[in-house]
Amino acid sequence: MNKKLIVFVLVLALGISLVACFGATDDFAYVTDKGNLIIGYTVFEPMNFTDASGNFTGFDTELARAVCAKLGLQPDFVLINWDTKEVELKAKSIDCIWNGLTITADRKKNMSITKPYVKNAQVVVMKADAAYTDTSSLIGKTVCAEAGSAGEDAIKDDDNLKQANYVIKDVQTSCLMEVAAGTSDAAILDLTLAKSMIGEGTDYANLAIFDRLAVEDYGIAFRKGSDLTERVNEILTGFAADGTLKTLAETFGLDLSE
């Protein structure tokens, strides 16, 4: 092998090594150069939604704005298809998923996720006058959940719910519509959304929570190996100390992770 070829091979190897070491960790520089953080979300009250006055708000919306202010970035909220969220993140169509994302082992394999900041659960929602003992009451019945959601995982993990007729919807609010219309017997969805959208004084006054299936934590997802994760973790720690997180949780009726 001649010297020029040896040098070329060494340079190529060094380049590959540098990409492997640094290519996936320069997100902060990437978003700083752009000046904005593209935040992927779905309509998920009380995390990200438009209120009665037409204002886009929510726990995650306001938290993202506060974090972006600390980072010196402009928040740019982009509505996404929840079922393809990881694809959009990897493709850099968005810079993060900030929308009540349940932390799971599988998701941590593919994304870099912050420490938990809000506690949640998956719940069974049915018409208030429905008969329910436990998930065995839904064997052979029609059960609805959002595609790619923790609710869908809860159905797949429950021996009784596996024997139900599963209906997939694009968003959790569509699952509530299914139950209210009587086209589904039950919906499996997030407690945080259910608490804010069903019961007395809501559009779904005839619906109620019957069961809690799993307690879980929410985190903010960035690209695998992203250096933004630790920066946001530091800001979240500061917000926990100065009461910012507590105030937001009280405003939107949520429970913070311990």
PDB file of C-alpha atoms in Angstrom:
ATOM      1  CA  MET A   1       0.000   0.000   0.000  1.00  0.00           C
ATOM      2  CA  ASN A   2       1.553   3.373  -0.994  1.00  0.00           C
ATOM      3  CA  LYS A   3       1.841   6.339   1.370  1.00  0.00           C
ATOM      4  CA  LYS A   4      -0.891   8.393  -0.329  1.00  0.00           C
ATOM      5  CA  LEU A   5      -3.340   5.533  -0.002  1.00  0.00           C
ATOM      6  CA  ILE A   6      -2.394   5.016   3.636  1.00  0.00           C
ATOM      7  CA  VAL A   7      -2.973   8.702   4.374  1.00  0.00           C
ATOM      8  CA  PHE A   8      -6.331   8.598   2.582  1.00  0.00           C
ATOM      9  CA  VAL A   9      -7.443   5.553   4.574  1.00  0.00           C
ATOM     10  CA  LEU A  10      -6.391   7.167   7.867  1.00  0.00           C
ATOM     11  CA  VAL A  11      -8.203  10.401   7.052  1.00  0.00           C
ATOM     12  CA  LEU A  12     -11.306   8.482   6.024  1.00  0.00           C
ATOM     13  CA  ALA A  13     -11.219   6.437   9.230  1.00  0.00           C
ATOM     14  CA  LEU A  14     -10.796   9.594  11.295  1.00  0.00           C
ATOM     15  CA  GLY A  15     -13.726  11.205   9.508  1.00  0.00           C
ATOM     16  CA  ILE A  16     -15.966   8.231  10.186  1.00  0.00           C
ATOM     17  CA  SER A  17     -14.858   8.218  13.803  1.00  0.00           C
ATOM     18  CA  LEU A  18     -15.655  11.901  14.232  1.00  0.00           C
ATOM     19  CA  VAL A  19     -19.105  11.465  12.678  1.00  0.00           C
ATOM     20  CA  ALA A  20     -19.804   8.541  14.989  1.00  0.00           C
ATOM     21  CA  CYS A  21     -18.655  10.495  18.024  1.00  0.00           C
ATOM     22  CA  PHE A  22     -20.067  13.911  17.281  1.00  0.00           C
ATOM     23  CA  GLY A  23     -22.586  13.689  14.454  1.00  0.00           C
ATOM     24  CA  ALA A  24     -25.518  12.769  16.669  1.00  0.00           C
ATOM     25  CA  THR A  25     -24.625  15.086  19.553  1.00  0.00           C
ATOM     26  CA  ASP A  26     -24.465  18.550  17.941  1.00  0.00           C
ATOM     27  CA  ASP A  27     -28.181  19.298  18.114  1.00  0.00           C
ATOM     28  CA  PHE A  28     -27.716  22.431  20.224  1.00  0.00           C
ATOM     29  CA  ALA A  29     -25.414  23.954  17.615  1.00  0.00           C
ATOM     30  CA  TYR A  30     -27.831  22.857  14.901  1.00  0.00           C
ATOM     31  CA  VAL A  31     -30.893  24.522  16.465  1.00  0.00           C
ATOM     32  CA  THR A  32     -28.885  27.570  17.554  1.00  0.00           C
ATOM     33  CA  ASP A  33     -27.795  28.140  13.960  1.00  0.00           C
ATOM     34  CA  LYS A  34     -31.449  27.949  12.883  1.00  0.00           C
ATOM     35  CA  GLY A  35     -32.602  30.065  15.811  1.00  0.00           C
ATOM     36  CA  ASN A  36     -35.627  27.906  16.513  1.00  0.00           C
ATOM     37  CA  LEU A  37     -36.683  24.600  18.052  1.00  0.00           C
ATOM     38  CA  ILE A  38     -39.247  22.725  15.950  1.00  0.00           C
ATOM     39  CA  ILE A  39     -41.576  21.041  18.426  1.00  0.00           C
ATOM     40  CA  GLY A  40     -43.673  18.104  17.260  1.00  0.00           C
ATOM     41  CA  TYR A  41     -47.084  17.853  18.914  1.00  0.00           C
ATOM     42  CA  THR A  42     -50.624  16.551  18.536  1.00  0.00           C
ATOM     43  CA  VAL A  43     -53.798  18.098  19.962  1.00  0.00           C
ATOM     44  CA  PHE A  44     -53.725  16.606  23.449  1.00  0.00           C
ATOM     45  CA  GLU A  45     -55.495  18.556  26.182  1.00  0.00           C
ATOM     46  CA  PRO A  46     -54.172  19.644  28.665  1.00  0.00           C
ATOM     47  CA  MET A  47     -50.669  19.276  27.177  1.00  0.00           C
ATOM     48  CA  ASN A  48     -51.062  21.111  23.824  1.00  0.00           C
ATOM     49  CA  PHE A  49     -54.407  22.539  22.705  1.00  0.00           C
ATOM     50  CA  THR A  50     -56.309  25.653  21.661  1.00  0.00           C
ATOM     51  CA  ASP A  51     -58.486  27.113  24.426  1.00  0.00           C
ATOM     52  CA  ALA A  52     -61.956  28.652  24.175  1.00  0.00           C
ATOM     53  CA  SER A  53     -60.427  32.072  23.439  1.00  0.00           C
ATOM     54  CA  GLY A  54     -58.453  30.717  20.498  1.00  0.00           C
ATOM     55  CA  ASN A  55     -55.097  30.721  22.284  1.00  0.00           C
ATOM     56  CA  PHE A  56     -52.671  27.846  21.729  1.00  0.00           C
ATOM     57  CA  THR A  57     -51.653  26.718  25.206  1.00  0.00           C
ATOM     58  CA  GLY A  58     -51.258  23.740  27.521  1.00  0.00           C
ATOM     59  CA  PHE A  59     -48.786  22.423  30.064  1.00  0.00           C
ATOM     60  CA  ASP A  60     -46.253  21.280  27.469  1.00  0.00           C
ATOM     61  CA  THR A  61     -46.840  24.330  25.295  1.00  0.00           C
ATOM     62  CA  GLU A  62     -46.106  26.777  28.104  1.00  0.00           C
ATOM     63  CA  LEU A  63     -43.212  24.686  29.443  1.00  0.00           C
ATOM     64  CA  ALA A  64     -41.656  24.511  25.970  1.00  0.00           C
ATOM     65  CA  ARG A  65     -41.918  28.278  25.611  1.00  0.00           C
ATOM     66  CA  ALA A  66     -40.230  28.800  28.984  1.00  0.00           C
ATOM     67  CA  VAL A  67     -37.441  26.327  28.177  1.00  0.00           C
ATOM     68  CA  CYS A  68     -36.868  27.865  24.749  1.00  0.00           C
ATOM     69  CA  ALA A  69     -36.545  31.294  26.370  1.00  0.00           C
ATOM     70  CA  LYS A  70     -33.757  29.872  28.548  1.00  0.00           C
ATOM     71  CA  LEU A  71     -32.069  28.317  25.497  1.00  0.00           C
ATOM     72  CA  GLY A  72     -32.377  31.520  23.454  1.00  0.00           C
ATOM     73  CA  LEU A  73     -34.521  29.794  20.833  1.00  0.00           C
ATOM     74  CA  GLN A  74     -37.849  30.533  19.174  1.00  0.00           C
ATOM     75  CA  PRO A  75     -40.376  27.704  19.736  1.00  0.00           C
ATOM     76  CA  ASP A  76     -41.965  26.522  16.504  1.00  0.00           C
ATOM     77  CA  PHE A  77     -44.905  24.149  17.110  1.00  0.00           C
ATOM     78  CA  VAL A  78     -45.656  21.715  14.284  1.00  0.00           C
ATOM     79  CA  LEU A  79     -48.652  19.372  14.235  1.00  0.00           C
ATOM     80  CA  ILE A  80     -47.494  15.812  13.504  1.00  0.00           C
ATOM     81  CA  ASN A  81     -48.875  12.345  12.940  1.00  0.00           C
ATOM     82  CA  TRP A  82     -48.229  10.613  16.272  1.00  0.00           C
ATOM     83  CA  ASP A  83     -47.771   7.267  14.571  1.00  0.00           C
ATOM     84  CA  THR A  84     -44.749   8.531  12.589  1.00  0.00           C
ATOM     85  CA  LYS A  85     -43.247  10.794  15.248  1.00  0.00           C
ATOM     86  CA  GLU A  86     -39.906   8.952  15.487  1.00  0.00           C
ATOM     87  CA  VAL A  87     -39.482   9.013  11.699  1.00  0.00           C
ATOM     88  CA  GLU A  88     -40.059  12.772  11.629  1.00  0.00           C
ATOM     89  CA  LEU A  89     -37.599  13.280  14.481  1.00  0.00           C
ATOM     90  CA  LYS A  90     -34.835  11.310  12.753  1.00  0.00           C
ATOM     91  CA  ALA A  91     -35.503  13.083   9.457  1.00  0.00           C
ATOM     92  CA  LYS A  92     -35.160  16.464  11.221  1.00  0.00           C
ATOM     93  CA  SER A  93     -38.660  17.511  10.201  1.00  0.00           C
ATOM     94  CA  ILE A  94     -38.938  18.268  13.918  1.00  0.00           C
ATOM     95  CA  ASP A  95     -36.310  18.737  16.635  1.00  0.00           C
ATOM     96  CA  CYS A  96     -38.185  17.138  19.514  1.00  0.00           C
ATOM     97  CA  ILE A  97     -41.426  15.466  20.567  1.00  0.00           C
ATOM     98  CA  TRP A  98     -42.988  17.495  23.376  1.00  0.00           C
ATOM     99  CA  ASN A  99     -46.521  16.230  23.763  1.00  0.00           C
ATOM    100  CA  GLY A 100     -47.129  14.008  26.777  1.00  0.00           C
ATOM    101  CA  LEU A 101     -44.695  11.355  25.548  1.00  0.00           C
ATOM    102  CA  THR A 102     -44.712   8.258  27.760  1.00  0.00           C
ATOM    103  CA  ILE A 103     -41.196   7.076  28.623  1.00  0.00           C
ATOM    104  CA  THR A 104     -40.704   3.429  27.659  1.00  0.00           C
ATOM    105  CA  ALA A 105     -37.667   1.186  27.280  1.00  0.00           C
ATOM    106  CA  ASP A 106     -38.316   0.782  23.551  1.00  0.00           C
ATOM    107  CA  ARG A 107     -38.517   4.528  22.976  1.00  0.00           C
ATOM    108  CA  LYS A 108     -35.285   5.086  24.903  1.00  0.00           C
ATOM    109  CA  LYS A 109     -33.537   2.747  22.455  1.00  0.00           C
ATOM    110  CA  ASN A 110     -34.400   5.030  19.538  1.00  0.00           C
ATOM    111  CA  MET A 111     -34.530   8.494  21.084  1.00  0.00           C
ATOM    112  CA  SER A 112     -32.848  10.532  23.789  1.00  0.00           C
ATOM    113  CA  ILE A 113     -35.485  11.298  26.430  1.00  0.00           C
ATOM    114  CA  THR A 114     -35.295  13.738  29.335  1.00  0.00           C
ATOM    115  CA  LYS A 115     -35.886  12.814  32.930  1.00  0.00           C
ATOM    116  CA  PRO A 116     -39.577  12.383  33.892  1.00  0.00           C
ATOM    117  CA  TYR A 117     -41.458  15.590  34.627  1.00  0.00           C
ATOM    118  CA  VAL A 118     -45.175  14.615  34.724  1.00  0.00           C
ATOM    119  CA  LYS A 119     -46.857  11.465  36.028  1.00  0.00           C
ATOM    120  CA  ASN A 120     -49.690   9.872  34.074  1.00  0.00           C
ATOM    121  CA  ALA A 121     -51.727   6.661  33.786  1.00  0.00           C
ATOM    122  CA  GLN A 122     -53.710   4.796  31.149  1.00  0.00           C
ATOM    123  CA  VAL A 123     -57.412   4.665  31.995  1.00  0.00           C
ATOM    124  CA  VAL A 124     -60.555   2.915  30.801  1.00  0.00           C
ATOM    125  CA  VAL A 125     -63.213   5.441  29.751  1.00  0.00           C
ATOM    126  CA  MET A 126     -66.797   4.332  29.143  1.00  0.00           C
ATOM    127  CA  LYS A 127     -70.318   5.742  29.307  1.00  0.00           C
ATOM    128  CA  ALA A 128     -71.087   6.624  32.903  1.00  0.00           C
ATOM    129  CA  ASP A 129     -73.909   4.064  33.144  1.00  0.00           C
ATOM    130  CA  ALA A 130     -71.835   1.179  31.692  1.00  0.00           C
ATOM    131  CA  ALA A 131     -71.309  -2.073  33.605  1.00  0.00           C
ATOM    132  CA  TYR A 132     -67.641  -2.699  34.443  1.00  0.00           C
ATOM    133  CA  THR A 133     -65.824  -4.933  36.923  1.00  0.00           C
ATOM    134  CA  ASP A 134     -62.363  -5.170  35.409  1.00  0.00           C
ATOM    135  CA  THR A 135     -60.889  -5.537  31.928  1.00  0.00           C
ATOM    136  CA  SER A 136     -62.586  -8.940  31.592  1.00  0.00           C
ATOM    137  CA  SER A 137     -65.819  -6.945  31.183  1.00  0.00           C
ATOM    138  CA  LEU A 138     -64.489  -5.836  27.793  1.00  0.00           C
ATOM    139  CA  ILE A 139     -63.809  -9.270  26.300  1.00  0.00           C
ATOM    140  CA  GLY A 140     -65.620  -9.374  22.965  1.00  0.00           C
ATOM    141  CA  LYS A 141     -66.466  -5.658  23.209  1.00  0.00           C
ATOM    142  CA  THR A 142     -65.135  -2.835  21.030  1.00  0.00           C
ATOM    143  CA  VAL A 143     -62.188  -0.937  22.508  1.00  0.00           C
ATOM    144  CA  CYS A 144     -60.599   2.164  20.993  1.00  0.00           C
ATOM    145  CA  ALA A 145     -57.102   3.679  21.328  1.00  0.00           C
ATOM    146  CA  GLU A 146     -54.811   6.048  19.465  1.00  0.00           C
ATOM    147  CA  ALA A 147     -52.353   4.409  17.060  1.00  0.00           C
ATOM    148  CA  GLY A 148     -48.847   4.199  18.502  1.00  0.00           C
ATOM    149  CA  SER A 149     -49.958   5.393  21.931  1.00  0.00           C
ATOM    150  CA  ALA A 150     -49.428   4.049  25.442  1.00  0.00           C
ATOM    151  CA  GLY A 151     -53.132   3.181  25.336  1.00  0.00           C
ATOM    152  CA  GLU A 152     -52.494   0.847  22.423  1.00  0.00           C
ATOM    153  CA  ASP A 153     -49.621  -0.727  24.383  1.00  0.00           C
ATOM    154  CA  ALA A 154     -51.927  -1.213  27.377  1.00  0.00           C
ATOM    155  CA  ILE A 155     -54.389  -3.126  25.191  1.00  0.00           C
ATOM    156  CA  LYS A 156     -51.635  -5.341  23.799  1.00  0.00           C
ATOM    157  CA  ASP A 157     -50.291  -6.041  27.298  1.00  0.00           C
ATOM    158  CA  ASP A 158     -53.625  -6.992  28.883  1.00  0.00           C
ATOM    159  CA  ASP A 159     -54.818 -10.600  28.391  1.00  0.00           C
ATOM    160  CA  ASN A 160     -58.466  -9.540  28.541  1.00  0.00           C
ATOM    161  CA  LEU A 161     -58.176  -6.522  26.257  1.00  0.00           C
ATOM    162  CA  LYS A 162     -56.411  -8.691  23.692  1.00  0.00           C
ATOM    163  CA  GLN A 163     -59.768 -10.449  23.313  1.00  0.00           C
ATOM    164  CA  ALA A 164     -61.629  -7.215  22.547  1.00  0.00           C
ATOM    165  CA  ASN A 165     -62.278  -5.818  19.087  1.00  0.00           C
ATOM    166  CA  TYR A 166     -59.627  -3.124  18.722  1.00  0.00           C
ATOM    167  CA  VAL A 167     -60.379   0.110  16.835  1.00  0.00           C
ATOM    168  CA  ILE A 168     -57.431   2.369  15.937  1.00  0.00           C
ATOM    169  CA  LYS A 169     -57.849   6.154  15.729  1.00  0.00           C
ATOM    170  CA  ASP A 170     -55.427   8.926  14.777  1.00  0.00           C
ATOM    171  CA  VAL A 171     -55.919  10.973  17.955  1.00  0.00           C
ATOM    172  CA  GLN A 172     -57.210  10.281  21.462  1.00  0.00           C
ATOM    173  CA  THR A 173     -60.059  12.764  21.165  1.00  0.00           C
ATOM    174  CA  SER A 174     -61.496  10.630  18.338  1.00  0.00           C
ATOM    175  CA  CYS A 175     -61.601   7.734  20.805  1.00  0.00           C
ATOM    176  CA  LEU A 176     -63.810   9.793  23.115  1.00  0.00           C
ATOM    177  CA  MET A 177     -66.104  10.558  20.193  1.00  0.00           C
ATOM    178  CA  GLU A 178     -66.345   6.825  19.446  1.00  0.00           C
ATOM    179  CA  VAL A 179     -67.448   5.998  22.998  1.00  0.00           C
ATOM    180  CA  ALA A 180     -69.854   8.942  23.223  1.00  0.00           C
ATOM    181  CA  ALA A 181     -71.455   7.885  19.908  1.00  0.00           C
ATOM    182  CA  GLY A 182     -71.727   4.276  21.049  1.00  0.00           C
ATOM    183  CA  THR A 183     -69.569   2.931  18.217  1.00  0.00           C
ATOM    184  CA  SER A 184     -66.971   1.785  20.788  1.00  0.00           C
ATOM    185  CA  ASP A 185     -67.674   0.414  24.245  1.00  0.00           C
ATOM    186  CA  ALA A 186     -64.515   1.793  25.818  1.00  0.00           C
ATOM    187  CA  ALA A 187     -61.468   3.946  25.136  1.00  0.00           C
ATOM    188  CA  ILE A 188     -58.025   3.381  26.614  1.00  0.00           C
ATOM    189  CA  LEU A 189     -56.251   6.705  26.864  1.00  0.00           C
ATOM    190  CA  ASP A 190     -54.243   9.095  29.018  1.00  0.00           C
ATOM    191  CA  LEU A 191     -55.531  10.110  32.430  1.00  0.00           C
ATOM    192  CA  THR A 192     -54.311  13.668  31.838  1.00  0.00           C
ATOM    193  CA  LEU A 193     -56.530  14.043  28.780  1.00  0.00           C
ATOM    194  CA  ALA A 194     -59.483  12.190  30.305  1.00  0.00           C
ATOM    195  CA  LYS A 195     -59.500  14.387  33.426  1.00  0.00           C
ATOM    196  CA  SER A 196     -59.723  17.546  31.351  1.00  0.00           C
ATOM    197  CA  MET A 197     -62.213  16.408  28.714  1.00  0.00           C
ATOM    198  CA  ILE A 198     -64.874  14.207  30.347  1.00  0.00           C
ATOM    199  CA  GLY A 199     -67.407  14.591  33.136  1.00  0.00           C
ATOM    200  CA  GLU A 200     -69.633  17.384  34.339  1.00  0.00           C
ATOM    201  CA  GLY A 201     -69.240  20.678  32.480  1.00  0.00           C
ATOM    202  CA  THR A 202     -67.530  19.149  29.417  1.00  0.00           C
ATOM    203  CA  ASP A 203     -68.676  18.008  25.978  1.00  0.00           C
ATOM    204  CA  TYR A 204     -68.463  14.439  27.288  1.00  0.00           C
ATOM    205  CA  ALA A 205     -70.509  14.725  30.456  1.00  0.00           C
ATOM    206  CA  ASN A 206     -71.880  11.209  29.944  1.00  0.00           C
ATOM    207  CA  LEU A 207     -68.424   9.570  30.062  1.00  0.00           C
ATOM    208  CA  ALA A 208     -66.472   8.434  33.125  1.00  0.00           C
ATOM    209  CA  ILE A 209     -63.164   6.841  34.139  1.00  0.00           C
ATOM    210  CA  PHE A 210     -63.654   3.241  35.260  1.00  0.00           C
ATOM    211  CA  ASP A 211     -60.154   1.881  35.772  1.00  0.00           C
ATOM    212  CA  ARG A 212     -56.444   2.734  35.810  1.00  0.00           C
ATOM    213  CA  LEU A 213     -54.272   0.241  33.960  1.00  0.00           C
ATOM    214  CA  ALA A 214     -50.737   1.588  34.221  1.00  0.00           C
ATOM    215  CA  VAL A 215     -48.880   4.418  35.917  1.00  0.00           C
ATOM    216  CA  GLU A 216     -46.275   6.066  33.703  1.00  0.00           C
ATOM    217  CA  ASP A 217     -44.066   9.123  33.301  1.00  0.00           C
ATOM    218  CA  TYR A 218     -43.822  11.731  30.554  1.00  0.00           C
ATOM    219  CA  GLY A 219     -40.544  12.902  29.036  1.00  0.00           C
ATOM    220  CA  ILE A 220     -39.368  15.115  26.159  1.00  0.00           C
ATOM    221  CA  ALA A 221     -37.762  13.224  23.274  1.00  0.00           C
ATOM    222  CA  PHE A 222     -34.811  14.409  21.195  1.00  0.00           C
ATOM    223  CA  ARG A 223     -32.723  12.625  18.596  1.00  0.00           C
ATOM    224  CA  LYS A 224     -30.622   9.729  19.853  1.00  0.00           C
ATOM    225  CA  GLY A 225     -27.460  11.076  21.493  1.00  0.00           C
ATOM    226  CA  SER A 226     -28.647  14.695  21.352  1.00  0.00           C
ATOM    227  CA  ASP A 227     -26.822  17.138  23.630  1.00  0.00           C
ATOM    228  CA  LEU A 228     -30.100  19.060  23.972  1.00  0.00           C
ATOM    229  CA  THR A 229     -31.402  16.426  26.383  1.00  0.00           C
ATOM    230  CA  GLU A 230     -28.991  17.300  29.165  1.00  0.00           C
ATOM    231  CA  ARG A 231     -29.404  21.042  28.603  1.00  0.00           C
ATOM    232  CA  VAL A 232     -33.175  20.692  28.960  1.00  0.00           C
ATOM    233  CA  ASN A 233     -32.742  18.434  32.009  1.00  0.00           C
ATOM    234  CA  GLU A 234     -30.749  21.199  33.710  1.00  0.00           C
ATOM    235  CA  ILE A 235     -33.490  23.722  32.952  1.00  0.00           C
ATOM    236  CA  LEU A 236     -36.188  21.353  34.251  1.00  0.00           C
ATOM    237  CA  THR A 237     -34.218  20.930  37.476  1.00  0.00           C
ATOM    238  CA  GLY A 238     -34.133  24.702  37.845  1.00  0.00           C
ATOM    239  CA  PHE A 239     -37.861  24.993  37.143  1.00  0.00           C
ATOM    240  CA  ALA A 240     -38.565  22.361  39.793  1.00  0.00           C
ATOM    241  CA  ALA A 241     -36.538  24.344  42.316  1.00  0.00           C
ATOM    242  CA  ASP A 242     -38.044  27.763  41.569  1.00  0.00           C
ATOM    243  CA  GLY A 243     -41.662  26.547  41.478  1.00  0.00           C
ATOM    244  CA  THR A 244     -42.260  26.991  37.731  1.00  0.00           C
ATOM    245  CA  LEU A 245     -43.210  23.332  37.234  1.00  0.00           C
ATOM    246  CA  LYS A 246     -45.456  23.345  40.297  1.00  0.00           C
ATOM    247  CA  THR A 247     -47.337  26.416  39.072  1.00  0.00           C
ATOM    248  CA  LEU A 248     -47.870  24.911  35.620  1.00  0.00           C
ATOM    249  CA  ALA A 249     -49.024  21.592  37.127  1.00  0.00           C
ATOM    250  CA  GLU A 250     -51.574  23.378  39.309  1.00  0.00           C
ATOM    251  CA  THR A 251     -52.784  25.467  36.354  1.00  0.00           C
ATOM    252  CA  PHE A 252     -53.428  22.447  34.148  1.00  0.00           C
ATOM    253  CA  GLY A 253     -54.411  19.905  36.837  1.00  0.00           C
ATOM    254  CA  LEU A 254     -51.426  17.564  36.501  1.00  0.00           C
ATOM    255  CA  ASP A 255     -49.254  15.553  38.879  1.00  0.00           C
ATOM    256  CA  LEU A 256     -45.501  16.065  38.701  1.00  0.00           C
ATOM    257  CA  SER A 257     -43.129  13.123  38.652  1.00  0.00           C
ATOM    258  CA  GLU A 258     -41.194  12.640  41.864  1.00  0.00           C
TER     259      GLU A 258
END
